[in-house]
GROMACS .gro file of C-alpha atoms in nm:
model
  153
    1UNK     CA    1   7.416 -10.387   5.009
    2UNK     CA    2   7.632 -10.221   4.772
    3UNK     CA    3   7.519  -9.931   4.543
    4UNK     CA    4   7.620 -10.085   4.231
    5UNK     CA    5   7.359 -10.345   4.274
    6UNK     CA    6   7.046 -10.078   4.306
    7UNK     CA    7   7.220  -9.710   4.249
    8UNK     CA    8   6.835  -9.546   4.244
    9UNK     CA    9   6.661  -9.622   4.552
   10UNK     CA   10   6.960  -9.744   4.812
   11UNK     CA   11   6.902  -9.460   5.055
   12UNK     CA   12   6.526  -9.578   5.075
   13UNK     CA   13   6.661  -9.966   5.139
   14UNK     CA   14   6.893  -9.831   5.390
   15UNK     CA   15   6.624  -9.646   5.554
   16UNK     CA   16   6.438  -9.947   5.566
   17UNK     CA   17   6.671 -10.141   5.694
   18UNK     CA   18   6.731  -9.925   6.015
   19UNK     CA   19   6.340  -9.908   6.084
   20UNK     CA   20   6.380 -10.244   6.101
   21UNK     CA   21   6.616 -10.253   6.344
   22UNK     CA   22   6.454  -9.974   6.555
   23UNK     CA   23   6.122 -10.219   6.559
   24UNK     CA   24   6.360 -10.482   6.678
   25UNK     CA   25   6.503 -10.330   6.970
   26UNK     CA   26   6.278 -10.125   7.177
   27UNK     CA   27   6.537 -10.007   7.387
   28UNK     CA   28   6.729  -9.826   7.062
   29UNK     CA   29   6.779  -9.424   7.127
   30UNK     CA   30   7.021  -9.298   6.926
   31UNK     CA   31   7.072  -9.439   6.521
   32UNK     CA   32   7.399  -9.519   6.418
   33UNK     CA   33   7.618  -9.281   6.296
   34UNK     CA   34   7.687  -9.190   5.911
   35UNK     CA   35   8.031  -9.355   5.919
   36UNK     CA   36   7.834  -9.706   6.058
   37UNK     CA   37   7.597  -9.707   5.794
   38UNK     CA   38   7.854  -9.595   5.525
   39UNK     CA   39   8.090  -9.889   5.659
   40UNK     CA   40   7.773 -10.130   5.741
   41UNK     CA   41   7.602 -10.107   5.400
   42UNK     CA   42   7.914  -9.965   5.175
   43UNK     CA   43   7.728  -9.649   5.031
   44UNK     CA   44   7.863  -9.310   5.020
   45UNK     CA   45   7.811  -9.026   5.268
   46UNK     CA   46   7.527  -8.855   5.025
   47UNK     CA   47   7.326  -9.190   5.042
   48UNK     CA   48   7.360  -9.186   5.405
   49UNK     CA   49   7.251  -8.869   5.482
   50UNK     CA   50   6.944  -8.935   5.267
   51UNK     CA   51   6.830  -9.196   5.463
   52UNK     CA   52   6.857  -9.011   5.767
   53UNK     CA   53   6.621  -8.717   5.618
   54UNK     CA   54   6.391  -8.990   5.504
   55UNK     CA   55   6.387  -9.125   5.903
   56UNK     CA   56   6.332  -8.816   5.980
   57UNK     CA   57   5.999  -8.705   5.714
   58UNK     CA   58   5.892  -9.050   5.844
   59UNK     CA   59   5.897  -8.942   6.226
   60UNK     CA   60   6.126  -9.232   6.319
   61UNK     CA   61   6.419  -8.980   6.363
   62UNK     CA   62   6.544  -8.650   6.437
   63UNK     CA   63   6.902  -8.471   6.465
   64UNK     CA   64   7.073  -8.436   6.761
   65UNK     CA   65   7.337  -8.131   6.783
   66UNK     CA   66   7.637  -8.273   6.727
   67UNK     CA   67   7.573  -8.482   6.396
   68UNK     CA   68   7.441  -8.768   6.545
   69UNK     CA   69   7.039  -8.864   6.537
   70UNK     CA   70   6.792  -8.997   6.771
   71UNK     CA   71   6.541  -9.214   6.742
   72UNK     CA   72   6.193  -9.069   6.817
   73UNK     CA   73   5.905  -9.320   6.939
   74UNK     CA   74   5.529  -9.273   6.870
   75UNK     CA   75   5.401  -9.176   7.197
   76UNK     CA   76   5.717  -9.024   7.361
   77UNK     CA   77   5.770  -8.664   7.459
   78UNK     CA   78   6.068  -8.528   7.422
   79UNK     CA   79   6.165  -8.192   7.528
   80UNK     CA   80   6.296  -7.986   7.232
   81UNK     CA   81   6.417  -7.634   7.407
   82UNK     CA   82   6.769  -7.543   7.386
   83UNK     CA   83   7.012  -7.691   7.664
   84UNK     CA   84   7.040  -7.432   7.879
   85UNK     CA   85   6.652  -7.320   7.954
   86UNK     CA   86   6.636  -7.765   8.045
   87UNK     CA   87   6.971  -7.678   8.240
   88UNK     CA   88   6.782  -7.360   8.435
   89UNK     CA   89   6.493  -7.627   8.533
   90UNK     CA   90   6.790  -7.817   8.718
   91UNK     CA   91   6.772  -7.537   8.977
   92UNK     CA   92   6.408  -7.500   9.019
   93UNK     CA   93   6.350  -7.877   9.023
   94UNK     CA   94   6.613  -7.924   9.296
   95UNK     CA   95   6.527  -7.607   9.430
   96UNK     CA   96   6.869  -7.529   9.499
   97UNK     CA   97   6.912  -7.139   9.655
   98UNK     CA   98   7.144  -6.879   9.569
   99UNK     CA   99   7.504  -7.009   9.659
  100UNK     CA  100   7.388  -7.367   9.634
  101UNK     CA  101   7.705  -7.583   9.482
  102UNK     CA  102   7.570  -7.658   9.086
  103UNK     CA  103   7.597  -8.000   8.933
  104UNK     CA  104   7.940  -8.018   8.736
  105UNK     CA  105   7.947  -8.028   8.359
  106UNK     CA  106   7.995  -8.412   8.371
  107UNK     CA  107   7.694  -8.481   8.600
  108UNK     CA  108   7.482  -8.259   8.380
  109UNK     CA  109   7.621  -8.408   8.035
  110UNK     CA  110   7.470  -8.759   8.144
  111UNK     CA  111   7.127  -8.638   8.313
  112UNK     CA  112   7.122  -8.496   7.945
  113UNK     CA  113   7.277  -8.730   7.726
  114UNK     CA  114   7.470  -8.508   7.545
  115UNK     CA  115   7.856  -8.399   7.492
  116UNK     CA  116   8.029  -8.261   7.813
  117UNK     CA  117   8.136  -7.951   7.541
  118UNK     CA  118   7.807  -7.905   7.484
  119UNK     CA  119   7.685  -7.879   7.845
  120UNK     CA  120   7.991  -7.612   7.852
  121UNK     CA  121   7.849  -7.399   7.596
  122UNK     CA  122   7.520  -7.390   7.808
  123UNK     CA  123   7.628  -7.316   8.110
  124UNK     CA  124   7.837  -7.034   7.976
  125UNK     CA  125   7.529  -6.853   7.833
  126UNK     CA  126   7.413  -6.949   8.211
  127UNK     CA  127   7.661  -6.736   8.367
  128UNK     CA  128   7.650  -6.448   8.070
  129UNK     CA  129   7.265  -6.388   8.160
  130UNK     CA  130   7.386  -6.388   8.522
  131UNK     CA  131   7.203  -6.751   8.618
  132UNK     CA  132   7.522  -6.952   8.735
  133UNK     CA  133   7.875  -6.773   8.883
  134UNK     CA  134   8.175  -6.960   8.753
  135UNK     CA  135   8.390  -7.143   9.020
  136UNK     CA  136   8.673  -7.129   8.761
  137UNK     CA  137   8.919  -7.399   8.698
  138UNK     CA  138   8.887  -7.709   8.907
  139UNK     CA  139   8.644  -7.515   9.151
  140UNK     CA  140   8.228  -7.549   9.203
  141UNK     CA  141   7.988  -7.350   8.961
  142UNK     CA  142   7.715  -7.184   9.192
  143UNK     CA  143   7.390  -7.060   9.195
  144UNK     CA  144   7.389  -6.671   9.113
  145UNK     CA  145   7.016  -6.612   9.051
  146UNK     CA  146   6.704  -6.839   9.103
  147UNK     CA  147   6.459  -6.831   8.779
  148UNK     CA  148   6.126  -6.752   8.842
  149UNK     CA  149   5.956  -7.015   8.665
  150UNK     CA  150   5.727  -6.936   8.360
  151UNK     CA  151   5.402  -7.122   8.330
  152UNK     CA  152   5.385  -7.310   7.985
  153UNK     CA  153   5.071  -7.365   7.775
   0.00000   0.00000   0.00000
């Protein structure tokens, strides 16, 4: 699809287009990145990132830190608080103690799906607010402090 062909509207076809194949494989959770669709369907950045906010007011997608997007399915729930408050249920869940050995960066970045940089950033807030103690370099992250769980309504 070039933009020569259709220069009003191409976003909208693009946007189409990836619904399509969303529809088509069931298993889809993340879309493909700007660069893809730019290569894929030879737009421009700007026509890219227009179909992605037209996913999005159409509830098919939503941003992902990091610049990429996910897909969202009708029926799914997805939990939307920051990293580190879904990293803090890690310890209740497991119900490690104070001292327990925490799950390394790595471990956590999968459980997550995110970037292991990302799960970094997290856990350093983690030990800031006095949650986690750092192992340092090459050593195990522990448990400093066991949440008291909040009830949610």
């Amino acid at each position: 699809m070039s933009q020569q062909a259709s220069p009003r509207g191409t976003f909208l076809k693009v946007a189409d287009a990836v619904k399509a194949q969303i529809e088509a494989d069931p298993d889809m959770a993340e879309l493909p990145s700007a660069a893809e669709l730019m290569r894929d369907y030879k737009i421009s950045r700007g026509v890219a990132l227009r179909a992605f906010g037209v996913l999005q007011k159409d509830g098919v997608a939503e941003p992902v830190p990091g610049g990429r997007w996910r897909v969202v399915r009708a029926g799914e729930r997805t939990d939307r608080r920051p990293l580190e408050e879904r990293i803090v249920d890690v310890i209740t869940d497991e119900r490690l103690k104070v001292g327990a050995a925490f799950p390394s960066a790595s471990v956590l970045a999968e459980r997550f799906g995110v970037s292991r940089p990302t799960v970094t950033k997290a856990l350093d807030k983690l030990e800031a607010a006095g949650v986690l103690a750092s192992g340092g370099q090459g050593r195990v992250r522990t448990v400093r402090a066991v949440p008291i769980r909040e009830e949610r309504s």
